[in-house]
Amino acid sequence: MEKNSDKYKPALNYDWLTRFYDPLIQWTLREETFKSQLIRQAQIQTDHHVLDLACGTATLTILIKNRFPEATVIGLDGDPKVLEIARAKLAKEQLDIPLDLGMSFDLPYTNNSFDRVLSSLFFHHLTRENKSRTLAEVHRVLKPGGEIHIADWGRPRSALMRTAFFLVQMLDGFATTKDNADGLIPQLLLESGFIEVSETVQYPTLFGPLSLYSARKPD
Ligand SMILES: C[S@@+](CC[C@H](N)C(=O)[O-])C[C@H]1O[C@@H](n2cnc3c(N)ncnc32)[C@H](O)[C@@H]1O
């Protein structure tokens, strides 16, 4: 039976807010800076297969494809309405990128099929159980030696960042965001069998500390 926690949470928690997602993120979160850094740290090669997990409006997916036109890039999201916005953006930019409807903890891909999985502003939407189920799925679909690169809320290191993050917690819910505030993403990566887990950088933003993480599936 499907549990309530198995439903996706829309990008801004309410369907009617999804259309405001792009301008909000662009102007408040240094989006270009942190997404570009996420792509740089992933060291994508031209022959790579890359998944943008929970791609939302596909901003990151498009950035990856524009920088690596020869790489195979796929976006996946659980929300059909956000994928409509993403498809309109792809059409406008005349980009042909497959966008799949699917859930992160039940990925519609075969074992060992991706070199890189990138994900931005997503894991804080998931319960602890679904974070672990999702990381197990990412581990399954990554090739041996493949890497996951995550941008998401990290552990605040100042009272200012802790206070700022309360706003996000009020919108997205304390139950799913607490793991982020507690800095648990690296531990969950390790528990899912990843190695070389690290928090590579943290950006202070208007809504709290945004951390980038990287980890590798063993060879
Ligand atoms: C805050 S948005 C981030 C979108 C995009 N990655 C970005 O950086 O702008 C989170 C996205 O996760 C999607 N989502 C939530 N739970 C999901 C799940 N279990 N599987 C797949 N997508 C999910 C939502 O539909 C939403 O588009």
PDB file of N, CA and C in Angstrom, residues 18 28 43 110 125 161 168:
ATOM      1  N   THR A  18       4.340  26.379  -7.416  1.00  0.00           N
ATOM      2  CA  THR A  18       5.399  25.847  -8.297  1.00  0.00           C
ATOM      3  C   THR A  18       5.789  26.845  -9.388  1.00  0.00           C
ATOM      4  N   THR A  28      17.169  34.322  -4.864  1.00  0.00           N
ATOM      5  CA  THR A  28      17.471  34.257  -3.424  1.00  0.00           C
ATOM      6  C   THR A  28      18.587  33.285  -3.062  1.00  0.00           C
ATOM      7  N   GLN A  43      32.939  16.770 -12.366  1.00  0.00           N
ATOM      8  CA  GLN A  43      33.932  16.400 -13.395  1.00  0.00           C
ATOM      9  C   GLN A  43      33.334  15.468 -14.459  1.00  0.00           C
ATOM     10  N   THR A 110      18.099   0.592 -15.152  1.00  0.00           N
ATOM     11  CA  THR A 110      18.758  -0.682 -14.830  1.00  0.00           C
ATOM     12  C   THR A 110      19.986  -0.434 -13.945  1.00  0.00           C
ATOM     13  N   HIS A 125      13.328  17.087   1.063  1.00  0.00           N
ATOM     14  CA  HIS A 125      11.901  16.789   0.857  1.00  0.00           C
ATOM     15  C   HIS A 125      11.530  15.403   1.366  1.00  0.00           C
ATOM     16  N   MET A 161      22.665  31.612  10.374  1.00  0.00           N
ATOM     17  CA  MET A 161      22.249  30.588   9.402  1.00  0.00           C
ATOM     18  C   MET A 161      21.175  29.663  10.004  1.00  0.00           C
ATOM     19  N   VAL A 168      12.766  27.863   5.894  1.00  0.00           N
ATOM     20  CA  VAL A 168      12.641  26.685   5.020  1.00  0.00           C
ATOM     21  C   VAL A 168      11.942  25.563   5.788  1.00  0.00           C
TER      22      VAL A 168
END
